[in-house]
Short mmCIF file of N, CA, C and O and ligand atoms in Angstrom, two decimals:
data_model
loop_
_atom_site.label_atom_id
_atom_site.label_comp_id
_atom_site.label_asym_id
_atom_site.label_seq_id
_atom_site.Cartn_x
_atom_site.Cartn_y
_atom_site.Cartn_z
N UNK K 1 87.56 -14.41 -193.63
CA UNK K 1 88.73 -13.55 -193.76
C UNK K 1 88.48 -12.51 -194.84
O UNK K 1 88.02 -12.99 -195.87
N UNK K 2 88.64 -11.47 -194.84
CA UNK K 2 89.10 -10.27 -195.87
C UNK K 2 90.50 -9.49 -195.58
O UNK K 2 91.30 -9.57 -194.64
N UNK K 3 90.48 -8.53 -197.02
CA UNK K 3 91.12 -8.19 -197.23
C UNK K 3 90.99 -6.43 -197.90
O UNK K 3 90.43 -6.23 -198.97
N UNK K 4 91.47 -5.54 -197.24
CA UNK K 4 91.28 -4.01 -197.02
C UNK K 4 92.83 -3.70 -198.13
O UNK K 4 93.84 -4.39 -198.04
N UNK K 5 92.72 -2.83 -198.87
CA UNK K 5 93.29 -1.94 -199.25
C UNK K 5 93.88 -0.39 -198.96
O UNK K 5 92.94 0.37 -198.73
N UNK K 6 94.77 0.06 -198.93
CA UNK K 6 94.93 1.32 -198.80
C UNK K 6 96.08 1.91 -199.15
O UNK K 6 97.09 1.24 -199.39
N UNK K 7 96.03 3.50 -199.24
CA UNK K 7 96.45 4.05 -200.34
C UNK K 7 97.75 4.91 -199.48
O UNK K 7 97.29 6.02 -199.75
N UNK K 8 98.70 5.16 -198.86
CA UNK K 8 99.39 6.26 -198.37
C UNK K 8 100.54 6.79 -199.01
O UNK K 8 101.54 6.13 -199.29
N UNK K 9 100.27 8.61 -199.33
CA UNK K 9 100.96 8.67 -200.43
C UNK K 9 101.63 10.14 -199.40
O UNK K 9 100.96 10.93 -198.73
N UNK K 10 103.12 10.13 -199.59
CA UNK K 10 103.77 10.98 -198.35
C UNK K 10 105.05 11.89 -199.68
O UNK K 10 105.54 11.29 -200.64
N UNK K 11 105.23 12.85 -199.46
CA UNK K 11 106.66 13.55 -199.62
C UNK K 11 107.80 13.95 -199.14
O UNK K 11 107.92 14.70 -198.17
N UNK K 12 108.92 13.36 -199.94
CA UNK K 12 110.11 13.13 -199.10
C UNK K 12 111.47 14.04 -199.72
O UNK K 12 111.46 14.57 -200.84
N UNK K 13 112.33 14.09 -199.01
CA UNK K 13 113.35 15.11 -199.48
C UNK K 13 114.47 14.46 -199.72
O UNK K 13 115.51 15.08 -199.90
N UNK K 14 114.40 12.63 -199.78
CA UNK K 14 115.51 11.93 -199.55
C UNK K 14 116.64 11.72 -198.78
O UNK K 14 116.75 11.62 -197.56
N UNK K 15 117.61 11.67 -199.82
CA UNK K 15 119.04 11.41 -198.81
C UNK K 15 118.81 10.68 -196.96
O UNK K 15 119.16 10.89 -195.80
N UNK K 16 118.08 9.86 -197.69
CA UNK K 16 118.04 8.86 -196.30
C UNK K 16 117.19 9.92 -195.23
O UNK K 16 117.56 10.34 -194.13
N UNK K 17 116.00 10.18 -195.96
CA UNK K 17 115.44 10.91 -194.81
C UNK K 17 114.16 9.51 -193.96
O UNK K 17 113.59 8.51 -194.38
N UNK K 18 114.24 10.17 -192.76
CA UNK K 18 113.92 8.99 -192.09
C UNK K 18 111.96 10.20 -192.08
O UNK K 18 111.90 11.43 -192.01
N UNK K 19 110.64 9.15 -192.19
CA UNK K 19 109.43 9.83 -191.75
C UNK K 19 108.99 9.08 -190.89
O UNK K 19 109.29 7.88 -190.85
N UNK K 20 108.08 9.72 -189.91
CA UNK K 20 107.19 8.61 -189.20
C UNK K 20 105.62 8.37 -189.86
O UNK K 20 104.83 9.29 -190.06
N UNK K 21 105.40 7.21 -190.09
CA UNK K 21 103.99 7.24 -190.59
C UNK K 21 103.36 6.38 -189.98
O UNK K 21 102.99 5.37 -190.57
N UNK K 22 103.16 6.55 -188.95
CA UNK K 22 103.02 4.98 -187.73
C UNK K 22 101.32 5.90 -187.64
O UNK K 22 100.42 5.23 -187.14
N UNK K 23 101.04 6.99 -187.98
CA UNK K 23 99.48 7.73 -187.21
C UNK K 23 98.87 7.33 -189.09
O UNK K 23 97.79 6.75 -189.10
N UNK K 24 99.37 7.56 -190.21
CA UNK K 24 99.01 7.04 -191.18
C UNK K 24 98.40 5.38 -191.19
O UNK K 24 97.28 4.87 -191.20
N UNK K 25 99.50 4.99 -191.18
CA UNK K 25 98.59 3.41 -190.84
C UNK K 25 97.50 3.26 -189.98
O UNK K 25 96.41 2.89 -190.41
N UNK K 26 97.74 3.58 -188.53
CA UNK K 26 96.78 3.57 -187.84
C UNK K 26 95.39 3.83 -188.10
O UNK K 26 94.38 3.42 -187.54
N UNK K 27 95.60 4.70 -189.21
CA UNK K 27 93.92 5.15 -189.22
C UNK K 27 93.57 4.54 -190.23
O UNK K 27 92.55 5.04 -190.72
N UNK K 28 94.14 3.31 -191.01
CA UNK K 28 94.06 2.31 -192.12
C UNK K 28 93.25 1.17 -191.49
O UNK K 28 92.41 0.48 -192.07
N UNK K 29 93.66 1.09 -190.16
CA UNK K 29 93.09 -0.02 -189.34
C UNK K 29 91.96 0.39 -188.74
O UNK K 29 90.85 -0.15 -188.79
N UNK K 30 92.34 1.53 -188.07
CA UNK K 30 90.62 2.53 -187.35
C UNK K 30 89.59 2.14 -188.59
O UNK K 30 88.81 1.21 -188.40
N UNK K 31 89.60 2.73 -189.67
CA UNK K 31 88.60 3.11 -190.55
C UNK K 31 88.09 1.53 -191.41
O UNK K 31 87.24 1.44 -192.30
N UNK K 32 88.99 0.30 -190.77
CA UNK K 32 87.85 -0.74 -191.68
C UNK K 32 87.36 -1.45 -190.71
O UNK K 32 87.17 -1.03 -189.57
N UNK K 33 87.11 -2.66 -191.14
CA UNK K 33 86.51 -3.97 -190.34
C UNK K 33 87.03 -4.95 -189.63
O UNK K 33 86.38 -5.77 -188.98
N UNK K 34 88.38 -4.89 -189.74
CA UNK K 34 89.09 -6.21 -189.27
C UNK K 34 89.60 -5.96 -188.37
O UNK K 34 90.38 -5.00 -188.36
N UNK K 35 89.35 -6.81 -187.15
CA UNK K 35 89.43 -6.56 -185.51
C UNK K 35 90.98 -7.33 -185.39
O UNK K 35 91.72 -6.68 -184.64
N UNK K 36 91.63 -8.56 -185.95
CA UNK K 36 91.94 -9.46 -186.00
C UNK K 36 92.84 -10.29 -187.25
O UNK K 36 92.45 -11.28 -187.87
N UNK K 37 94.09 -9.62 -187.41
CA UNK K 37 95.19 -10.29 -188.51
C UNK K 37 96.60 -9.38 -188.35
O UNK K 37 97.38 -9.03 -187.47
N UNK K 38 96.41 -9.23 -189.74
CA UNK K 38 97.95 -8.05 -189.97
C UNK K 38 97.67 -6.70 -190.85
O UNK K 38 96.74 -6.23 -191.50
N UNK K 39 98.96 -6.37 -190.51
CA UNK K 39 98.78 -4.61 -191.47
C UNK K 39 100.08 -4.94 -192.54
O UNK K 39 101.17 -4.55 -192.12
N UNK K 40 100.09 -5.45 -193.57
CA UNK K 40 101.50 -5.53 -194.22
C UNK K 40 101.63 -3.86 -194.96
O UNK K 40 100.63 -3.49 -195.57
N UNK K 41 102.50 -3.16 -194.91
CA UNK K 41 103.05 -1.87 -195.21
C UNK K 41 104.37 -2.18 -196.23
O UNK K 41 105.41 -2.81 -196.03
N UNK K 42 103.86 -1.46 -197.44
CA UNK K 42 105.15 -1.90 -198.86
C UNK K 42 105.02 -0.40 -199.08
O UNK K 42 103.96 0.19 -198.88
N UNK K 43 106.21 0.22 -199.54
CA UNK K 43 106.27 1.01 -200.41
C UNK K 43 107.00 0.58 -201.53
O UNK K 43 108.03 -0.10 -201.46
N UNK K 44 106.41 1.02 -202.71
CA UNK K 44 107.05 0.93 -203.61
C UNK K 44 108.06 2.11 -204.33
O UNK K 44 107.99 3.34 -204.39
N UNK K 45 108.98 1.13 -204.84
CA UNK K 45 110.19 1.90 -205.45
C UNK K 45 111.64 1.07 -204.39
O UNK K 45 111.70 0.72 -203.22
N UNK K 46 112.77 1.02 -205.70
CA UNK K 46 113.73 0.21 -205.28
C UNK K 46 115.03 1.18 -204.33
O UNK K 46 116.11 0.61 -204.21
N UNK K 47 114.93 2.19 -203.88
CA UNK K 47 115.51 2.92 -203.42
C UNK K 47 114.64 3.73 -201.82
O UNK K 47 115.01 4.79 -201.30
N UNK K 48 113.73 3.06 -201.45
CA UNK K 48 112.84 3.70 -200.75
C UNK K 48 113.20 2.25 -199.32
O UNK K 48 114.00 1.33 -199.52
N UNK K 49 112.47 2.40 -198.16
CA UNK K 49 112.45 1.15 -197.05
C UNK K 49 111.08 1.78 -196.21
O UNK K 49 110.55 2.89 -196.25
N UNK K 50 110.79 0.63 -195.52
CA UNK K 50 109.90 0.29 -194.59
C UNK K 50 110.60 -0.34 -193.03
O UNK K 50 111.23 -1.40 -193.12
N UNK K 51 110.51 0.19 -191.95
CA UNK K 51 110.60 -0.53 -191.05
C UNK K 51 110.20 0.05 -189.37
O UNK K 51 109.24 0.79 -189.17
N UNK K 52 110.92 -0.33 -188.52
CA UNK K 52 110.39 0.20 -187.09
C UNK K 52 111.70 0.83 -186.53
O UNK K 52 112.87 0.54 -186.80
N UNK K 53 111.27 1.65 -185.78
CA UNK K 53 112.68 2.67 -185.16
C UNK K 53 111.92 3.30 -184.14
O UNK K 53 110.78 3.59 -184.48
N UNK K 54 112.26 3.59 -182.95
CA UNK K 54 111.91 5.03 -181.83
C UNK K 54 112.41 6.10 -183.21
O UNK K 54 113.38 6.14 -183.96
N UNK K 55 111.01 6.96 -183.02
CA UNK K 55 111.40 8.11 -183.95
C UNK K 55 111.65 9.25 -182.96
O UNK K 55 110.80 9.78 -182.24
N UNK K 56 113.24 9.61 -183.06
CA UNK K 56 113.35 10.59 -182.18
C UNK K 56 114.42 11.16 -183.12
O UNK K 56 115.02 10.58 -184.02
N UNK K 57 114.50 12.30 -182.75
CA UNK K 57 115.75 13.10 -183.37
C UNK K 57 117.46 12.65 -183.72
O UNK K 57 118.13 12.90 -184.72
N UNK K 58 117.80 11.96 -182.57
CA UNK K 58 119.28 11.22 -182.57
C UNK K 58 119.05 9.92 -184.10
O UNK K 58 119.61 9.93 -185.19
N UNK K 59 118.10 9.05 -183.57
CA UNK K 59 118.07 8.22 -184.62
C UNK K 59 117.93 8.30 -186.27
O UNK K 59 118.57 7.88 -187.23
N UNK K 60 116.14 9.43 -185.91
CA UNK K 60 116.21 9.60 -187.21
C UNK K 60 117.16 10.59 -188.36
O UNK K 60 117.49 10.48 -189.54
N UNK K 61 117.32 11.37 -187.53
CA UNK K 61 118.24 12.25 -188.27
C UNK K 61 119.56 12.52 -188.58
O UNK K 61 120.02 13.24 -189.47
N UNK K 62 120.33 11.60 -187.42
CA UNK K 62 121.81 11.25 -187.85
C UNK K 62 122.53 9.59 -187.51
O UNK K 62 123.54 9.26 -188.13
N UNK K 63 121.88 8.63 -186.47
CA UNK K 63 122.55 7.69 -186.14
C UNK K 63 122.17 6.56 -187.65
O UNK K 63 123.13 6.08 -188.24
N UNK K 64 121.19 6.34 -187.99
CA UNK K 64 120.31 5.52 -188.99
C UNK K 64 121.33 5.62 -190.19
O UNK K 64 121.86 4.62 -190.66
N UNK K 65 121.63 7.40 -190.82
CA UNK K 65 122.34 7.53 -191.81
C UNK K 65 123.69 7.39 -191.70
O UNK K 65 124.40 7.16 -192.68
N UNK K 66 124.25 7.54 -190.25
CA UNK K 66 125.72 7.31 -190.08
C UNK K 66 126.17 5.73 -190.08
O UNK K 66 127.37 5.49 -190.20
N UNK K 67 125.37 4.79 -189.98
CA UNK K 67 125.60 3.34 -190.03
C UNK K 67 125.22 2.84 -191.12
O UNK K 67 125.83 1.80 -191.39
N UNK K 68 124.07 3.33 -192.23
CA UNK K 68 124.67 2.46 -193.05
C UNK K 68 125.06 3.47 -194.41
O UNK K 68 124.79 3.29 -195.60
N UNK K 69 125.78 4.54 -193.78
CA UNK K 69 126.90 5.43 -194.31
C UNK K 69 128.32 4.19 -194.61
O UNK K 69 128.96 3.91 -195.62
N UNK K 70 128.35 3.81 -193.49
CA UNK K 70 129.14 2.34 -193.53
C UNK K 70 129.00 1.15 -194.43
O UNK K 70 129.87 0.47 -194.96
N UNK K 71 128.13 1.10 -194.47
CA UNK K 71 127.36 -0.19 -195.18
C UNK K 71 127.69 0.36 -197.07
O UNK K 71 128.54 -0.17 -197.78
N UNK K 72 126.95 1.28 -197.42
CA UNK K 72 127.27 1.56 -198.50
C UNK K 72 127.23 2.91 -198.35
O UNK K 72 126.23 3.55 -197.99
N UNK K 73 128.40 3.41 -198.64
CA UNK K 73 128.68 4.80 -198.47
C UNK K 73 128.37 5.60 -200.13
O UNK K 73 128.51 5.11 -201.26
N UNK K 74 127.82 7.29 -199.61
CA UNK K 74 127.60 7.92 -200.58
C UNK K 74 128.17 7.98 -201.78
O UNK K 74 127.58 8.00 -202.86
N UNK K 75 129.45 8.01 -201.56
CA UNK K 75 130.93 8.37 -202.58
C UNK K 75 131.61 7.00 -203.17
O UNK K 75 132.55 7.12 -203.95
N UNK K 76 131.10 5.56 -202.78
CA UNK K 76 131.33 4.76 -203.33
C UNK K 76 130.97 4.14 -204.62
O UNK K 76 130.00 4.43 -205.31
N UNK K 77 131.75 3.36 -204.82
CA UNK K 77 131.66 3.24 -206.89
C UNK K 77 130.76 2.01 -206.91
O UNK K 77 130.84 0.92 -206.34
N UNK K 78 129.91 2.51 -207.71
CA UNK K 78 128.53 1.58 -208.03
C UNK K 78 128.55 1.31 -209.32
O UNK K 78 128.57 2.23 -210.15
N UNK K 79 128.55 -0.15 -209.74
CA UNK K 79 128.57 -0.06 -211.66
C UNK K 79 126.73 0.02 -212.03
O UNK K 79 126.29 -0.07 -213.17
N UNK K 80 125.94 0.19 -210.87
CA UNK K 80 124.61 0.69 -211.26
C UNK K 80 124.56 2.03 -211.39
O UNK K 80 123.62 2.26 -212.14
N UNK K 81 125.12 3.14 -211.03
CA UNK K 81 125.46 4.61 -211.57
C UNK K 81 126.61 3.89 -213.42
O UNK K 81 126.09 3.92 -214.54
N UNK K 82 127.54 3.56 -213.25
CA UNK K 82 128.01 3.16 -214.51
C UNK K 82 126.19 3.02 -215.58
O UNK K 82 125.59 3.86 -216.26
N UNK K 83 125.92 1.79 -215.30
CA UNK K 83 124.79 1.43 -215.91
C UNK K 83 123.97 2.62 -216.81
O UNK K 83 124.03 2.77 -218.03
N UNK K 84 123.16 3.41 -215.83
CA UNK K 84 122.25 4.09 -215.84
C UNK K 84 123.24 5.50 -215.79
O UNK K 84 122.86 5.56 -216.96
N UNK K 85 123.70 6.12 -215.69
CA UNK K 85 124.45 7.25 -215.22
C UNK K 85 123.99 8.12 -214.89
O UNK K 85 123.85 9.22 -215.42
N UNK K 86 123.41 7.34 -213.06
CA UNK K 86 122.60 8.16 -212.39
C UNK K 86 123.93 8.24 -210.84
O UNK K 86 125.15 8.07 -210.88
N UNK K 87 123.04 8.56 -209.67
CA UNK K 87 124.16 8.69 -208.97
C UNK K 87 123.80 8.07 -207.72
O UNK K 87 124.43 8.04 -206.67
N UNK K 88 122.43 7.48 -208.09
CA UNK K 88 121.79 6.68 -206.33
C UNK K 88 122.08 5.35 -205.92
O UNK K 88 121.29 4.69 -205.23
N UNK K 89 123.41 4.85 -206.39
CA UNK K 89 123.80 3.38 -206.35
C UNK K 89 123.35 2.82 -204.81
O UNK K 89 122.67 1.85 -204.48
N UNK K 90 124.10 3.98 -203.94
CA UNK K 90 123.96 3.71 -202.70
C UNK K 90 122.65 3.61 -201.92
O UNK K 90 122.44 2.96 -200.90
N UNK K 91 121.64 4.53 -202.72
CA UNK K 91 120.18 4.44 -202.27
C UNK K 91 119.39 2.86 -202.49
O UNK K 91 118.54 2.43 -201.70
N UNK K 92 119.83 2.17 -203.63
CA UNK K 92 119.45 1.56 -203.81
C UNK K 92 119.77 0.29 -203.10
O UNK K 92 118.95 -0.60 -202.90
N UNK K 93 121.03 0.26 -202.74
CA UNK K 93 121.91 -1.03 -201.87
C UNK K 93 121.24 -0.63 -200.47
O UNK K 93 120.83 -1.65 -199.92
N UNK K 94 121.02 0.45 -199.75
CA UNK K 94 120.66 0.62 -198.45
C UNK K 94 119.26 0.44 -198.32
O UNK K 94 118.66 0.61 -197.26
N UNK K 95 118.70 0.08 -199.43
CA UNK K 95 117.08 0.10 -199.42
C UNK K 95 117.13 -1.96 -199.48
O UNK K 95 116.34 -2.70 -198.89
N UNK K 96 118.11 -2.32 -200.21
CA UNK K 96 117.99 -3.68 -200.36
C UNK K 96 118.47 -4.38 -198.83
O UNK K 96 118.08 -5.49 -198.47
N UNK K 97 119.34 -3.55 -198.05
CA UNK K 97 119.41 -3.69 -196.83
C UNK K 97 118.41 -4.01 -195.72
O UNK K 97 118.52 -4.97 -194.95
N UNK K 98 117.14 -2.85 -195.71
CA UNK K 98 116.10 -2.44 -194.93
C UNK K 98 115.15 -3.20 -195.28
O UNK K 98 114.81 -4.16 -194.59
N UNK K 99 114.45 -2.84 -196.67
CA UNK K 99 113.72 -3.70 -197.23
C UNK K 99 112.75 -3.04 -197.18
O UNK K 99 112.59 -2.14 -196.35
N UNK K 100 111.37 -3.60 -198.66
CA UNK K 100 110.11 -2.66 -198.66
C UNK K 100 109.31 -2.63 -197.61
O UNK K 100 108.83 -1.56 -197.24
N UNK K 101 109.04 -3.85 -196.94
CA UNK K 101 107.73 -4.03 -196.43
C UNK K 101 107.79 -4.56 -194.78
O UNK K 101 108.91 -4.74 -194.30
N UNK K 102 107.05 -4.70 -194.26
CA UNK K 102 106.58 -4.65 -192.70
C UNK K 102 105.36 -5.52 -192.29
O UNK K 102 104.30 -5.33 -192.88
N UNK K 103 105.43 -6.22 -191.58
CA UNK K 103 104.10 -6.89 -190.82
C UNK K 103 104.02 -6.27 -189.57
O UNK K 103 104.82 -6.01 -188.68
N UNK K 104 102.78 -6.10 -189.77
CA UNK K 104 102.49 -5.62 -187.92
C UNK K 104 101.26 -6.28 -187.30
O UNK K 104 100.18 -5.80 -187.65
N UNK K 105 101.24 -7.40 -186.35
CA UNK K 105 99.78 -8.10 -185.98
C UNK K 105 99.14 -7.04 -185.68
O UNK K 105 99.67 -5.94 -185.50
N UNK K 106 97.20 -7.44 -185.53
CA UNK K 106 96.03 -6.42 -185.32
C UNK K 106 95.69 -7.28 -184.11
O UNK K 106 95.70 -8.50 -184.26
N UNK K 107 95.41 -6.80 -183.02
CA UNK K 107 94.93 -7.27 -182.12
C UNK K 107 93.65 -6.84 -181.41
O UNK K 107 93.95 -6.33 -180.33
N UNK K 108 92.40 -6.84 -181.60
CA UNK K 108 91.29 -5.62 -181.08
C UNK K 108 91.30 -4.63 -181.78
O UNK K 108 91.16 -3.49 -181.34
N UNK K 109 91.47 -4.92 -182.94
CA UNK K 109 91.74 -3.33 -183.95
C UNK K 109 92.90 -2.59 -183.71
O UNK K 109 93.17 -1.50 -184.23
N UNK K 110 93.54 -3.17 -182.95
CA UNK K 110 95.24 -1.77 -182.33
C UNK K 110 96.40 -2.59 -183.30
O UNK K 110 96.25 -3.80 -183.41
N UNK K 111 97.22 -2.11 -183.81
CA UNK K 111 98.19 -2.51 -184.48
C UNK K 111 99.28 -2.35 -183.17
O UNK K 111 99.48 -1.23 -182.68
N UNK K 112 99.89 -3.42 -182.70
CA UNK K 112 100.34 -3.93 -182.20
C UNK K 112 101.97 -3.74 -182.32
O UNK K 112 102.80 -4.46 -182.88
N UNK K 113 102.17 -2.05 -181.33
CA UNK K 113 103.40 -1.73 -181.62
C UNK K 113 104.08 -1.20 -180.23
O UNK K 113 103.37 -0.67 -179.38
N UNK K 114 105.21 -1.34 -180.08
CA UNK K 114 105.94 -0.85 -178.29
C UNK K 114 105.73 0.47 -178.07
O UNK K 114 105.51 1.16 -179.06
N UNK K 115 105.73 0.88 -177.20
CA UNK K 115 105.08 2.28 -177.38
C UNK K 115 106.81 3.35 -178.13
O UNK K 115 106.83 4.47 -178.64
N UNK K 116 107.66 2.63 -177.94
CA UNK K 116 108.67 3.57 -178.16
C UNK K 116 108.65 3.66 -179.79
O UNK K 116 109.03 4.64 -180.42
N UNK K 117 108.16 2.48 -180.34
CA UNK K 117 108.08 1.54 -181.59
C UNK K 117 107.36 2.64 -182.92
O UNK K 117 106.14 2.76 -183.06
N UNK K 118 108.08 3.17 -183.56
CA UNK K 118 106.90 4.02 -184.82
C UNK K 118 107.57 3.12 -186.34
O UNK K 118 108.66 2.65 -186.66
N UNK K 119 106.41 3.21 -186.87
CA UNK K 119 106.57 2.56 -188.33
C UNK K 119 107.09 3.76 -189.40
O UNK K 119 106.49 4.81 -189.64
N UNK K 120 108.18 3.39 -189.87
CA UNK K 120 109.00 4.89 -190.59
C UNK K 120 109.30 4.40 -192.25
O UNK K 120 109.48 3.27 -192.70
N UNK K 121 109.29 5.24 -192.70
CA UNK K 121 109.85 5.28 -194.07
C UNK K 121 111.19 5.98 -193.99
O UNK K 121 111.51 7.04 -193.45
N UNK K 122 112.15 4.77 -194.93
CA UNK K 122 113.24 5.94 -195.00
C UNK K 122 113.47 5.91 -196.84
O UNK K 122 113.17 5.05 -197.67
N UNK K 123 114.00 6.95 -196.95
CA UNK K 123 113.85 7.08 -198.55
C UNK K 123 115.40 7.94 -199.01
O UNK K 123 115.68 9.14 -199.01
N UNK K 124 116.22 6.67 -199.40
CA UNK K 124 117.48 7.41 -199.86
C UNK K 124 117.54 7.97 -200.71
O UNK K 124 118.49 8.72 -200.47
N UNK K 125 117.05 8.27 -202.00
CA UNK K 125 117.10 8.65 -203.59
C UNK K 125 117.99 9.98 -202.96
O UNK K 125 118.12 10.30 -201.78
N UNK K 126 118.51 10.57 -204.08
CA UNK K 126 119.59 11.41 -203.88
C UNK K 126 118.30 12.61 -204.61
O UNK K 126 118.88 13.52 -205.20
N UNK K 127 116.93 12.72 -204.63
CA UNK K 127 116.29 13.78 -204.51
C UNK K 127 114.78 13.62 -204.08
O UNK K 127 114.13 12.58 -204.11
N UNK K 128 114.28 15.05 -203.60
CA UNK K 128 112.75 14.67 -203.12
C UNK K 128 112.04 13.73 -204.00
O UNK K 128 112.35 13.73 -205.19
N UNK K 129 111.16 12.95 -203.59
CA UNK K 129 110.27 12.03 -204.02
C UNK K 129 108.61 11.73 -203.32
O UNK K 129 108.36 11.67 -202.11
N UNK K 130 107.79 11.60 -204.25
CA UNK K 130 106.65 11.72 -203.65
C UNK K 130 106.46 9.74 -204.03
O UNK K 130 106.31 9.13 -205.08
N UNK K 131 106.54 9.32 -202.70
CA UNK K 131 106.36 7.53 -202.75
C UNK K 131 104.85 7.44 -202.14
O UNK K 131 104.10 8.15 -201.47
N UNK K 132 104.84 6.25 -202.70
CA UNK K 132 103.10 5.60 -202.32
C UNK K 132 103.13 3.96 -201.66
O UNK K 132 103.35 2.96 -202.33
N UNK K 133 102.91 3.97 -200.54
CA UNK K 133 103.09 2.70 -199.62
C UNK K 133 101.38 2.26 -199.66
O UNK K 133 100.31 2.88 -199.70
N UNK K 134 101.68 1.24 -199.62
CA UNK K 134 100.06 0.56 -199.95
C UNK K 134 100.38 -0.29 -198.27
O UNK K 134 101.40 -0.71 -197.72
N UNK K 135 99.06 -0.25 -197.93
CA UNK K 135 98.87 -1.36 -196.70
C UNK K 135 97.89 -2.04 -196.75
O UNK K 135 96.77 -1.56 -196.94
N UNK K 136 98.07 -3.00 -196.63
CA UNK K 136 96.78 -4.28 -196.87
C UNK K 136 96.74 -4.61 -195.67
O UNK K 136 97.78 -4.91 -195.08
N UNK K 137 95.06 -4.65 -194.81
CA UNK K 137 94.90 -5.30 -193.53
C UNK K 137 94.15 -6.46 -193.92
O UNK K 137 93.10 -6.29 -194.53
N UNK K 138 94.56 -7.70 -193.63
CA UNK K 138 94.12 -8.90 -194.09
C UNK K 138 93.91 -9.78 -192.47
O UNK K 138 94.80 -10.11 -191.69
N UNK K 139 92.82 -9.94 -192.37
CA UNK K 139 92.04 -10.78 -190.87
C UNK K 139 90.58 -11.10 -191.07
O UNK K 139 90.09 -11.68 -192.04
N UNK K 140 90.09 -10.72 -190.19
CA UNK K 140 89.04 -10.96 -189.75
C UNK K 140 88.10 -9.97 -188.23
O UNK K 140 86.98 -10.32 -187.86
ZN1 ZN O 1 119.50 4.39 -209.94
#
């Protein structure tokens, strides 16, 4: 078994902007050795997410932010803005929602996704941010 490192470092404009980085990974898996495991995908930072979505226009750009607009809404009172007296309470609750990280099995070297299926970052911070998602392919 080993274990591959890698580095993907993307810029974002926030406010729950949704990216696709599903051709980023991919070439994390193209470019090593392991025919055979997983791709785990983290970004770091507590206001940022990892997960899977059809990346299409309806989703990423208004249905994603209108639901968990619900969940924790922009304009709601956060005693983590109290805290810090910042204003991304909500970035941070919708990221604890989604969550950093992702498994995706390797099967023949293909990361193993539906075709409608893209691996996205969404990144609420209430301003652009340049985040760095690390992916570790760990198999054989
Ligand atoms: Zn904050």
């Amino acid at each position: 078994m080993s274990v591959e490192s890698h580095a993907i470092e993307v810029e974002t404009a926030g406010h729950s902007q949704v990216l696709d980085v599903t051709e980023q990974v991919v070439q994390c898996v193209d470019g090593g050795a392991i025919s055979c495991g997983i791709a785990t995908v983290f970004v770091l930072g507590s206001t940022a997410a990892i997960t899977t979505t059809e990346f299409e226009p309806g989703l990423a750009n208004h249905d994603l932010a209108a639901a968990l607009e619900k969940v924790a809404p922009v304009s709601g009172r956060y005693l983590h803005e109290e805290t810090w007296h910042d204003d991304n309470g909500h970035a941070h609750v919708r990221a604890v929602f989604i969550g950093p990280s992702l498994t995706v099995p390797i099967v023949d070297r293909r990361l193993q996704l539906g075709t409608w299926q893209q691996i996205v970052l969404l990144d609420f911070d209430t301003r652009p941010r340049s985040r760095r998602i690390l992916v570790q392919v760990i198999g054989e």
